[in-house]
PDB file of C-alpha atoms in Angstrom:
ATOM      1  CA  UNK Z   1       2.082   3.645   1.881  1.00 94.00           C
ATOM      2  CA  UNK Z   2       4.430   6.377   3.341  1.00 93.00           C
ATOM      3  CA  UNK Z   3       7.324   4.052   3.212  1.00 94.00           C
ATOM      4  CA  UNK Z   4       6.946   3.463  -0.777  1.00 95.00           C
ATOM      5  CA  UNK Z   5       5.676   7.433  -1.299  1.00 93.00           C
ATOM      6  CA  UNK Z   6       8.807   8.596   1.153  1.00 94.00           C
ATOM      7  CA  UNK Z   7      11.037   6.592  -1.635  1.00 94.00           C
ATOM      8  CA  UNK Z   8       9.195   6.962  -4.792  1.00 94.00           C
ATOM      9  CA  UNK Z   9       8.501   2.970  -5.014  1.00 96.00           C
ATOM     10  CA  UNK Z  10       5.672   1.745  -6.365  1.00 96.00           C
ATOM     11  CA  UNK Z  11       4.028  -1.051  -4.794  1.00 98.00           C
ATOM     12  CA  UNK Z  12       2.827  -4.291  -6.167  1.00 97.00           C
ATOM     13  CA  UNK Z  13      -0.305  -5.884  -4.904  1.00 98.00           C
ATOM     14  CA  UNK Z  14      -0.216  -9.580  -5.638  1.00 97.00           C
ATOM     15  CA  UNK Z  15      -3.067 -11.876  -4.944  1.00 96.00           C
ATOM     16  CA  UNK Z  16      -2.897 -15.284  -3.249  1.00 96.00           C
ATOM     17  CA  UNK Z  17      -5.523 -18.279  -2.934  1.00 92.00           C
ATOM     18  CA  UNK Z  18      -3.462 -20.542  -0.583  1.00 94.00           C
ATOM     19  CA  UNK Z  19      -0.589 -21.090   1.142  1.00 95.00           C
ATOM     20  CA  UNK Z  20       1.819 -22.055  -1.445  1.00 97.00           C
ATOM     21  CA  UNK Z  21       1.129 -18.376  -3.674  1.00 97.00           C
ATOM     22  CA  UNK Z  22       1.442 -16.831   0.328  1.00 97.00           C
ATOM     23  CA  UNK Z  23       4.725 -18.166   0.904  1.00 98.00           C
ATOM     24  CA  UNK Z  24       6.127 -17.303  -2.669  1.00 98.00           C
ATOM     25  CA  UNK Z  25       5.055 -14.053  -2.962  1.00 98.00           C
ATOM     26  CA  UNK Z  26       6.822 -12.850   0.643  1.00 98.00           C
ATOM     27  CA  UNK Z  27       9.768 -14.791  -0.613  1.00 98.00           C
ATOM     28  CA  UNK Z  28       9.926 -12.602  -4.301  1.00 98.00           C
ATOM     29  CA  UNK Z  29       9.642  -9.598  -2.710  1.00 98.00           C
ATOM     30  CA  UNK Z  30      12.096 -10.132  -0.018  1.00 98.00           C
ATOM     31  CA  UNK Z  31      14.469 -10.794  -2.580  1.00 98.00           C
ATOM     32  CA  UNK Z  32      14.003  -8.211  -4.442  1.00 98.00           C
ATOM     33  CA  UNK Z  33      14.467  -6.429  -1.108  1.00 98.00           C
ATOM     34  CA  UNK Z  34      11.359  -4.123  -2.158  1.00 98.00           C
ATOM     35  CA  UNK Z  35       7.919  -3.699  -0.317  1.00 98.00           C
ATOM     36  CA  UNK Z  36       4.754  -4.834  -1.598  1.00 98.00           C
ATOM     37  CA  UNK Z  37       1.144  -6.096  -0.684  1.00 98.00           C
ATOM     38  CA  UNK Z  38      -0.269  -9.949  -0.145  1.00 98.00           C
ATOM     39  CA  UNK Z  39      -3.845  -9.312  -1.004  1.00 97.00           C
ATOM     40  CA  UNK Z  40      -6.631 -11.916  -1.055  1.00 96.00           C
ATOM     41  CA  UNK Z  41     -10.131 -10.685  -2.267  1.00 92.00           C
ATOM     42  CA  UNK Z  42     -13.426 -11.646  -0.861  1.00 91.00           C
ATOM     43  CA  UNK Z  43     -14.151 -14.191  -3.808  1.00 89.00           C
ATOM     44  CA  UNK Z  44     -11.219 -16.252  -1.947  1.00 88.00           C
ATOM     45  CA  UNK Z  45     -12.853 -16.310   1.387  1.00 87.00           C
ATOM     46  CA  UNK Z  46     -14.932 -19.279   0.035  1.00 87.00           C
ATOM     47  CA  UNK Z  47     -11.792 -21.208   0.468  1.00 87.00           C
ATOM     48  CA  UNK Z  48     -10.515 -20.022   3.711  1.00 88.00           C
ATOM     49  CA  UNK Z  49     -10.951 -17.303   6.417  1.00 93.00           C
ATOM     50  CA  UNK Z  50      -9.848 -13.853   7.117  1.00 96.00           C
ATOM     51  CA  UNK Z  51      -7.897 -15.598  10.289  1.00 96.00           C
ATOM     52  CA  UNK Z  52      -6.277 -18.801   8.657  1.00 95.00           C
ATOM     53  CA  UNK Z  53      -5.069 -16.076   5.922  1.00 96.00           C
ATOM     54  CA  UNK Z  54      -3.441 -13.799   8.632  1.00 97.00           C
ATOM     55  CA  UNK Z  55      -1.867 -17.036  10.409  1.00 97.00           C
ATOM     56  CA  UNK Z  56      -0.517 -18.334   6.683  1.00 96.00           C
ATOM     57  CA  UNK Z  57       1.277 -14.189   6.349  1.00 98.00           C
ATOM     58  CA  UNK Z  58       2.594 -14.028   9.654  1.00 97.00           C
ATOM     59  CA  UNK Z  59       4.559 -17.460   8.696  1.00 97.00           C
ATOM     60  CA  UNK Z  60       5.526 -16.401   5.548  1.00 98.00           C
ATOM     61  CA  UNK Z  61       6.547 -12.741   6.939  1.00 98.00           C
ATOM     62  CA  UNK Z  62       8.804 -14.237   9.718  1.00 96.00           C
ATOM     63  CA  UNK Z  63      12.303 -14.168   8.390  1.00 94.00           C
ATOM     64  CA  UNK Z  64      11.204 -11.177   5.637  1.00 97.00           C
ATOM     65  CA  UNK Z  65      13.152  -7.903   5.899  1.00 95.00           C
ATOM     66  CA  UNK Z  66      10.778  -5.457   3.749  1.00 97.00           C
ATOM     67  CA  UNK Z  67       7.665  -3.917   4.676  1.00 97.00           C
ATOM     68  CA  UNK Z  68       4.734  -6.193   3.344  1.00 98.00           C
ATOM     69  CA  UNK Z  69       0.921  -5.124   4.131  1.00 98.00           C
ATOM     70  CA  UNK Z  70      -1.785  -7.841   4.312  1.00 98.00           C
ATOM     71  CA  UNK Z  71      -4.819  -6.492   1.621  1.00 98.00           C
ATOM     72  CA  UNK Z  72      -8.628  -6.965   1.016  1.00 98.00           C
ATOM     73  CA  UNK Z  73      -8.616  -6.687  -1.953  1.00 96.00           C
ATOM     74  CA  UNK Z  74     -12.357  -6.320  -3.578  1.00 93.00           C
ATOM     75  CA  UNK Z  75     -14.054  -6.718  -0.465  1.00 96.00           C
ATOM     76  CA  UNK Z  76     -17.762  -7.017  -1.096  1.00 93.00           C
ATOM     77  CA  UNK Z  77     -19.613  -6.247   1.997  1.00 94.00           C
ATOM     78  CA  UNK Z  78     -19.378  -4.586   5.074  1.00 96.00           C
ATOM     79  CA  UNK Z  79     -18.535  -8.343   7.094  1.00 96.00           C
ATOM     80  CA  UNK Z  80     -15.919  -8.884   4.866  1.00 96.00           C
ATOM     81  CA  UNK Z  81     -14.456  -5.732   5.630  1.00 97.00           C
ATOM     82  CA  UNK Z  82     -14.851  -6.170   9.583  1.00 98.00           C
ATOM     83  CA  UNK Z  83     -13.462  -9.878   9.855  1.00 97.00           C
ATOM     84  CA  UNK Z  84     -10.438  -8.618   7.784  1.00 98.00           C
ATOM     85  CA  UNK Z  85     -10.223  -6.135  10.356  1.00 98.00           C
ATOM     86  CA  UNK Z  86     -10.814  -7.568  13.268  1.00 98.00           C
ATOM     87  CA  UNK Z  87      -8.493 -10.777  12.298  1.00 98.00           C
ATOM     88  CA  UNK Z  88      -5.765  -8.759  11.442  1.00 98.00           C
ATOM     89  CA  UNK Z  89      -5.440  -7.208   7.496  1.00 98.00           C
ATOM     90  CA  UNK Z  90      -3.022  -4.402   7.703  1.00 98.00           C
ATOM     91  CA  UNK Z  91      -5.142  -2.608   4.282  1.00 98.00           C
ATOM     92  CA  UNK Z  92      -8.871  -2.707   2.926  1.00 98.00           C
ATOM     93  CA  UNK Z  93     -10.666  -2.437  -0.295  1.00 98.00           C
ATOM     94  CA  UNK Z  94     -13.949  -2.021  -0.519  1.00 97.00           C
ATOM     95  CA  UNK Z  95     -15.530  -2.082  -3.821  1.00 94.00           C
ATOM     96  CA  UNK Z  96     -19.070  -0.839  -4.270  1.00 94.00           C
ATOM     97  CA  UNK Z  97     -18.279   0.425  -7.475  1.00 90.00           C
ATOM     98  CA  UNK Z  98     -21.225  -1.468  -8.682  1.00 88.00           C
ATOM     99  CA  UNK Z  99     -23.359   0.775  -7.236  1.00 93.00           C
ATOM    100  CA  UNK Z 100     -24.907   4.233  -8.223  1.00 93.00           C
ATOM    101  CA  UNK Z 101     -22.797   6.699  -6.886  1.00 94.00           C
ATOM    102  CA  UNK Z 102     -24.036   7.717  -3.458  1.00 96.00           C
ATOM    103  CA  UNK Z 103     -25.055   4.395  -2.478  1.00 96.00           C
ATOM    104  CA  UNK Z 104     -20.903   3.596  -3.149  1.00 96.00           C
ATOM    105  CA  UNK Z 105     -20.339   6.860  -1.373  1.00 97.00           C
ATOM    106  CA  UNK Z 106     -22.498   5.658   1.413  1.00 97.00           C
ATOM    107  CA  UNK Z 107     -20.921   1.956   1.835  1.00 97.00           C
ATOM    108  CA  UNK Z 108     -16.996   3.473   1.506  1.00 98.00           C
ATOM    109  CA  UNK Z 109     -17.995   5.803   4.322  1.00 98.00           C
ATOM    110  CA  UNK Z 110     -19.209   2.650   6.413  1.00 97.00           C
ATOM    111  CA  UNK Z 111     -16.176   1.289   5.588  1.00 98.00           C
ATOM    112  CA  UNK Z 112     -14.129   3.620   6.249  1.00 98.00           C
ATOM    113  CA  UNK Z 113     -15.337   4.700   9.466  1.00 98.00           C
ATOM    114  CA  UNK Z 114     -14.839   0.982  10.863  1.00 98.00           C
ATOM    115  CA  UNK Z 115     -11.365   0.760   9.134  1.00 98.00           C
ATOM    116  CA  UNK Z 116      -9.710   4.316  10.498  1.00 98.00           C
ATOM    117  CA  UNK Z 117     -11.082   3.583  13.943  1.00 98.00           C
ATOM    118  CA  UNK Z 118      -8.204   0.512  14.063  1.00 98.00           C
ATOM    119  CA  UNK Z 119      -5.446   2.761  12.014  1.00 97.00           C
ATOM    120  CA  UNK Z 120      -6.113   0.446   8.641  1.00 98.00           C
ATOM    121  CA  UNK Z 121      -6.035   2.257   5.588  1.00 98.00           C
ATOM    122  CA  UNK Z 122      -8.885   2.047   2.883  1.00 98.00           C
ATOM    123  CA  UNK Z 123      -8.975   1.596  -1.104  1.00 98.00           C
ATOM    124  CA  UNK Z 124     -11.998   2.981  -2.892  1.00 97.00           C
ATOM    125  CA  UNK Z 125     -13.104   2.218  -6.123  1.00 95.00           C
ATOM    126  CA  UNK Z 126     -14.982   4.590  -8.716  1.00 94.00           C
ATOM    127  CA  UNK Z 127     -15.251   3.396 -12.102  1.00 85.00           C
ATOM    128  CA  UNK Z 128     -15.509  -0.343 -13.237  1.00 72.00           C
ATOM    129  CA  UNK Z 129     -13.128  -2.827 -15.164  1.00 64.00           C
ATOM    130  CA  UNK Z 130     -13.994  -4.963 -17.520  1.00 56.00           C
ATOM    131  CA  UNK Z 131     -12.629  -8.801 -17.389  1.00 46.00           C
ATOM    132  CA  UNK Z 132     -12.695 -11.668 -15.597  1.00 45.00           C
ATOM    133  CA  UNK Z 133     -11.726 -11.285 -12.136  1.00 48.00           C
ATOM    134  CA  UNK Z 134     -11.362 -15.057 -10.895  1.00 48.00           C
ATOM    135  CA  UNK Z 135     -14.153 -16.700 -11.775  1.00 48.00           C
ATOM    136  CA  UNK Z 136     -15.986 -13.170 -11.587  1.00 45.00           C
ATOM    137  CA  UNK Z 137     -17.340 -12.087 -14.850  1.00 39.00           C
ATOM    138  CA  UNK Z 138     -17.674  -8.644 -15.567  1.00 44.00           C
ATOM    139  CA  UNK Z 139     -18.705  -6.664 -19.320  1.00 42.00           C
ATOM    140  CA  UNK Z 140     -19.273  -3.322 -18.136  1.00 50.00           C
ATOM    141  CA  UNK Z 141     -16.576  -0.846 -18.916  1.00 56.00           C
ATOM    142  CA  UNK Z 142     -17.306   2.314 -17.013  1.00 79.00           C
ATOM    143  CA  UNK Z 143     -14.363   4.753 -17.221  1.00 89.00           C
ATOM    144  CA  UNK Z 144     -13.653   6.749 -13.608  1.00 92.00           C
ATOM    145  CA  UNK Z 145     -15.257  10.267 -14.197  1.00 93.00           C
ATOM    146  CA  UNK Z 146     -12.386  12.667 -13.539  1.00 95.00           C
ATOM    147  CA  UNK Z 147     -15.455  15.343 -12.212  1.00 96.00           C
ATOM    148  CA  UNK Z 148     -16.894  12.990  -9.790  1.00 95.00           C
ATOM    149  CA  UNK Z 149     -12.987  11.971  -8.200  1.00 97.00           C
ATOM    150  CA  UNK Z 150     -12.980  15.267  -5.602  1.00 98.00           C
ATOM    151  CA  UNK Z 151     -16.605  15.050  -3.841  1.00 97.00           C
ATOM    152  CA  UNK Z 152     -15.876  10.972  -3.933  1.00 97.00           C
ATOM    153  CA  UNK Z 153     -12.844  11.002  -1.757  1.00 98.00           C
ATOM    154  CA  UNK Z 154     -13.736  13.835   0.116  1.00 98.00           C
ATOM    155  CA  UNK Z 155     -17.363  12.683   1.103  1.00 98.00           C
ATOM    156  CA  UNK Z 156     -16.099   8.761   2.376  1.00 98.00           C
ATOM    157  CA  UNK Z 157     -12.512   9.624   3.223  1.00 98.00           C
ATOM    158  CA  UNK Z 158     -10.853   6.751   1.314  1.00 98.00           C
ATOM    159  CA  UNK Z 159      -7.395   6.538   1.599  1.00 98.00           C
ATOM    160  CA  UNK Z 160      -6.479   5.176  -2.321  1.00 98.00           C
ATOM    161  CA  UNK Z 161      -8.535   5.092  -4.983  1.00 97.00           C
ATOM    162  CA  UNK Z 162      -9.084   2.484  -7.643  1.00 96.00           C
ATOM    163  CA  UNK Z 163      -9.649   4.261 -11.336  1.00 94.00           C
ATOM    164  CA  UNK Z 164     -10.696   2.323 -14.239  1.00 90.00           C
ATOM    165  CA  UNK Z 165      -8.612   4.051 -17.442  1.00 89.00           C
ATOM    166  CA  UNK Z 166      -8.756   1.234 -20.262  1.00 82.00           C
ATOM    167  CA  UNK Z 167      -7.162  -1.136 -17.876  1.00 67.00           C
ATOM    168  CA  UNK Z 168      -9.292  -4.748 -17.028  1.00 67.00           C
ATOM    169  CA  UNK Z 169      -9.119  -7.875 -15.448  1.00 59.00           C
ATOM    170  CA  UNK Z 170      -7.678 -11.187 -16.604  1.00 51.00           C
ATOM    171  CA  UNK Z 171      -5.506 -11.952 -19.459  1.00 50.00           C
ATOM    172  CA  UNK Z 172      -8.445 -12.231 -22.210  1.00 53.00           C
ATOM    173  CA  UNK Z 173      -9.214  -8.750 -23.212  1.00 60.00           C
ATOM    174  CA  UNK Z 174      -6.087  -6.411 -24.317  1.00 63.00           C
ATOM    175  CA  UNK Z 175      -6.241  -3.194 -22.021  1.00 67.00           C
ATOM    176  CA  UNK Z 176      -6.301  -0.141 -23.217  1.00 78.00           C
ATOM    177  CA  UNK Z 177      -5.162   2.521 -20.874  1.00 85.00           C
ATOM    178  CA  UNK Z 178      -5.434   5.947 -21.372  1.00 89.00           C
ATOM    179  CA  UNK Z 179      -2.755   7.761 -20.002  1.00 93.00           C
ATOM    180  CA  UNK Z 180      -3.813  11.133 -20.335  1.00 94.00           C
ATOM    181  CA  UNK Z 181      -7.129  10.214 -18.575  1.00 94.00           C
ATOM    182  CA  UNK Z 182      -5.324   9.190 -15.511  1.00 95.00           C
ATOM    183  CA  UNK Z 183      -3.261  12.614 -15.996  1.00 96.00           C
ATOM    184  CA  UNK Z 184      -5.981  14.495 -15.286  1.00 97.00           C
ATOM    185  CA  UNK Z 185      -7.294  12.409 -12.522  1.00 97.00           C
ATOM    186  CA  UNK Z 186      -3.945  12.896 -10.458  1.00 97.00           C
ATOM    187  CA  UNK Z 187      -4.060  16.237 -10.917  1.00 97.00           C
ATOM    188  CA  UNK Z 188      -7.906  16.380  -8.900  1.00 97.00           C
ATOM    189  CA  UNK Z 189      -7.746  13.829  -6.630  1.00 97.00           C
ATOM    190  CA  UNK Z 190      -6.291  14.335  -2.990  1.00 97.00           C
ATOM    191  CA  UNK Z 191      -5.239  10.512  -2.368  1.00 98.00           C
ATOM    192  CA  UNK Z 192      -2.858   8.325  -4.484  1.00 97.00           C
ATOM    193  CA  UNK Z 193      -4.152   5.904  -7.570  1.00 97.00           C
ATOM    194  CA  UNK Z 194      -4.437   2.466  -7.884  1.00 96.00           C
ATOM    195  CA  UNK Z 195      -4.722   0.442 -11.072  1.00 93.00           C
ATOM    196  CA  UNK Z 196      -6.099  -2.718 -10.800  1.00 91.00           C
ATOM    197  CA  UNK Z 197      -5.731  -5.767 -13.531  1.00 87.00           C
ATOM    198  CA  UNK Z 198      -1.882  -5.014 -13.949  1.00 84.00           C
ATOM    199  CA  UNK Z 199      -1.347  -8.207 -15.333  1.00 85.00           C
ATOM    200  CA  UNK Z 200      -1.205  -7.853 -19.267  1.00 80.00           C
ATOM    201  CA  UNK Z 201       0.023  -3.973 -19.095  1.00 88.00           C
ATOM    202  CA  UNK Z 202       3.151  -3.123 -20.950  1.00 89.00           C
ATOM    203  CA  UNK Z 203       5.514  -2.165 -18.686  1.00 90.00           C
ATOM    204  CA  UNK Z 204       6.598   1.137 -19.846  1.00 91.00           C
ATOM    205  CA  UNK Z 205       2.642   2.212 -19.361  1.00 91.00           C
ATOM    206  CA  UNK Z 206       2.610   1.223 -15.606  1.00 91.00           C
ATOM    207  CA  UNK Z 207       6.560   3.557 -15.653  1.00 91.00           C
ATOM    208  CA  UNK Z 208       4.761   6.329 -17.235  1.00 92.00           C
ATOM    209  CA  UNK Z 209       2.066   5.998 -14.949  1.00 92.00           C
ATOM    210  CA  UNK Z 210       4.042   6.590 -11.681  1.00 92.00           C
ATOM    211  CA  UNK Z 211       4.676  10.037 -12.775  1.00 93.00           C
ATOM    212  CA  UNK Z 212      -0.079  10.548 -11.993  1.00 95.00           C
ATOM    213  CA  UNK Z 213       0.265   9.398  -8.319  1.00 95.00           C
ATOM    214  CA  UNK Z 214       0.072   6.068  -8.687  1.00 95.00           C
ATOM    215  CA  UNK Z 215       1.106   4.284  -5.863  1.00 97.00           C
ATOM    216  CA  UNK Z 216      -0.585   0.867  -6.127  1.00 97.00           C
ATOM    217  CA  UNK Z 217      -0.542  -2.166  -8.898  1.00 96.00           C
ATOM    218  CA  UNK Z 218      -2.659  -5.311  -8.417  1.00 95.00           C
ATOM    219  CA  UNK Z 219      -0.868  -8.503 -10.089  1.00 94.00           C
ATOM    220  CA  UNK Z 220      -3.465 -11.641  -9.995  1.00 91.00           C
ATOM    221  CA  UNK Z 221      -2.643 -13.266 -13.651  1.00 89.00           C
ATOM    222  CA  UNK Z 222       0.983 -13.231 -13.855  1.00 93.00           C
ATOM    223  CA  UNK Z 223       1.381 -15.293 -10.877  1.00 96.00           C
ATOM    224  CA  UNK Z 224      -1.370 -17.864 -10.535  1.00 95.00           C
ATOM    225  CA  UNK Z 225      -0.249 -18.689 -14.375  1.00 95.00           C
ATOM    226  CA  UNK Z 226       3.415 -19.287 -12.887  1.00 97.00           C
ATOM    227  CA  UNK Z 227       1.464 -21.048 -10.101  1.00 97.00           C
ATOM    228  CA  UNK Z 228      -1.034 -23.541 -12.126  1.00 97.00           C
ATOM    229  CA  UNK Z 229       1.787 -23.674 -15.249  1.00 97.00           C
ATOM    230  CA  UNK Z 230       4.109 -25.771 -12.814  1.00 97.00           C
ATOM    231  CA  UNK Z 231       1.189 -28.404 -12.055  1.00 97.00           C
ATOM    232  CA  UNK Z 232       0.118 -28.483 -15.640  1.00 97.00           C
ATOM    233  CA  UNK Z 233       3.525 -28.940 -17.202  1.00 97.00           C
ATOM    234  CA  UNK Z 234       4.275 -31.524 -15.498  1.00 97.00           C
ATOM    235  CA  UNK Z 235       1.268 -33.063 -16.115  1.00 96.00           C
ATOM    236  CA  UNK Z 236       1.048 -33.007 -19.486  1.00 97.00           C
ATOM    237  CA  UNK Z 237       4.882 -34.798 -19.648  1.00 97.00           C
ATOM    238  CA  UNK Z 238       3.689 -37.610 -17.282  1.00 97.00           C
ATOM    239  CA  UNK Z 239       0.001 -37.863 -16.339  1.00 95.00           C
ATOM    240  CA  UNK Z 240       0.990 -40.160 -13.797  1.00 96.00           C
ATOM    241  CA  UNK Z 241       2.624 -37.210 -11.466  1.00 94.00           C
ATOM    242  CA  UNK Z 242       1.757 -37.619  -8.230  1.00 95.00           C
ATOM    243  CA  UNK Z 243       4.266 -35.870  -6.219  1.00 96.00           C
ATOM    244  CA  UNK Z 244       2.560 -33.043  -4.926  1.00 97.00           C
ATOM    245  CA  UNK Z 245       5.010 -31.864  -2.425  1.00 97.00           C
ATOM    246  CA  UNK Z 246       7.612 -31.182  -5.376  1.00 97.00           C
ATOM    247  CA  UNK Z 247       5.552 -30.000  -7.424  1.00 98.00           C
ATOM    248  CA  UNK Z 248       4.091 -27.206  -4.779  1.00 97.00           C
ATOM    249  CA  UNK Z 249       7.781 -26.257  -3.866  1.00 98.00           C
ATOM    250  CA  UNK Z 250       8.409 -26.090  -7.574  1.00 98.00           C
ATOM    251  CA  UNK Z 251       5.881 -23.591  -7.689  1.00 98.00           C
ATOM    252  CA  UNK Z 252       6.845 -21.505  -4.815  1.00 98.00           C
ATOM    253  CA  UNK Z 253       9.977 -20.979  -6.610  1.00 98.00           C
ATOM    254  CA  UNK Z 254       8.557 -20.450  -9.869  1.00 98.00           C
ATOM    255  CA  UNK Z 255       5.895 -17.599  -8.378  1.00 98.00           C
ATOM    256  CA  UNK Z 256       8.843 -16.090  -6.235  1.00 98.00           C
ATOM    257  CA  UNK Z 257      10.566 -15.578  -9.390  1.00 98.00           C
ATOM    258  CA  UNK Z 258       7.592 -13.850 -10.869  1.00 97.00           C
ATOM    259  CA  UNK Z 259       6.665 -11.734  -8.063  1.00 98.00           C
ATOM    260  CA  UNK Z 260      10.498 -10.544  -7.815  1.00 98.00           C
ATOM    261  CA  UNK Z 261      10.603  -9.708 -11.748  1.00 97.00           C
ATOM    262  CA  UNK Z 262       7.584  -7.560 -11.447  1.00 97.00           C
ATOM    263  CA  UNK Z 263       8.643  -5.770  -8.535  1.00 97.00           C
ATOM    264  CA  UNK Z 264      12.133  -4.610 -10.082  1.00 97.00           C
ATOM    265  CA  UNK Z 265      10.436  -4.171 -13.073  1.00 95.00           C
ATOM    266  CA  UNK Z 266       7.823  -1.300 -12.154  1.00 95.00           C
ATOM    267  CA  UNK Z 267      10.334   0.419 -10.039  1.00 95.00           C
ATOM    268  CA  UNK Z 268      13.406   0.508 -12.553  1.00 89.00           C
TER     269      UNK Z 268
END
């Protein structure tokens, strides 16, 4: 976070599922020579485990020359957030954003107290996005409350902070953000912004949006489309592909590509 704030960059967050999306998106951003995040959210846990996901980075990270973090992103309990920890994850998200607003006070603070007592940083989230996150489903579209930003960060001692301003989740609903919303909650809150569900965003919003603080993108869409688009066109121009090996490395390159684009393209 200093690095990127020291040089005015603005840092991707891109999620993975497996090792293939792991390796590609260290391999984008080194060449791109610009730092960035590999995040994996709770929902992916189901497939692996917080230490099989720090092994997997740690490989991909060994001959990369920028600064890459290792993210939690939308972690959903307190367990997740400790076996992140505990195994390794460099950053944290908690997301209780669900909740009434001093119950996610209460669980941030948790959070938060566990996280700072190893040096890991924390990512709070007030407000909710609408979209599909994964296979997560969500309709509710609950704009961050620019009067509510101060006491939030100040009472749990979040680090970032996750603000819902038009933008969603997923490549099915057209986001909206409101630019001038976001304005004003820069101008009240004490830590820097993240905007989640960058994937779908015209680019020249997420420029403009560097001058309210905003530090942080998540990209989920972009590259898991580059990632299942390899598989599926070849598919569909022989459904008797079996060569899984080329296909994978295919897709390494095709994701690296993506993650690279979008990194250059937010910091231009």
């Amino acid at each position: 976070m200093k690095y990127a704030s020291d040089r005015k960059l603005m840092l991707p967050a891109f999620n993975t599922t497996n090792l293939e999306m792991t390796f590609a998106i260290a391999k984008g951003l080194n060449n791109a020579g610009l730092p960035g995040y590999i995040q994996i959210s709770s929902n992916n846990l189901r497939l692996s485990d917080p230490e099989t996901i720090v092994y997997l980075t740690k490989k991909a990270l060994k001959d990369v020359d920028v600064p890459i973090g290792l993210h939690l992103d939308h972690g959903k309990s307190y367990e997740d957030v400790k076996a992140c920890v505990n195994a390794g994850f460099t950053s944290i998200m908690i997301d209780a954003s669900s909740l009434p607003f001093e119950e996610n006070i209460k669980e941030v603070k948790r959070a938060v107290q566990y996280c700072h007592f190893y040096g890991v940083p924390v990512e709070a989230e007030l407000g909710c996005l609408q979209g599909k996150e994964e296979d997560i489903v969500n309709e509710a579209d609950a704009k961050t409350d620019p009067d509510m930003v101060l006491d939030f960060v100040n009472e749990t001692g979040c680090d970032l902070l996750a603000v819902a301003v038009g933008n969603v989740h997923g490549l099915d609903i057209e986001p909206k953000v409101d630019l001038p919303l976001l304005k004003k909650i820069s101008e009240i809150s004490p830590v820097p912004l993240v905007m989640h569900g960058g994937s779908g965003i015209p680019f020249e919003t997420i420029q403009a949006a560097r001058a309210y603080n905003l530090l942080k993108v998540n990209y989920g869409s972009d590259l898991r489309k580059a990632f299942i688009s390899t598989f599926g066109k070849a598919y569909a121009k022989n459904d008797n592909e079996v060569n899984v090996i080329g296909l994978s490395l295919d897709a390494v390159e095709n994701v690296a590509t993506e993650a690279k684009k979008l990194v250059k393209i937010i910091n231009e």
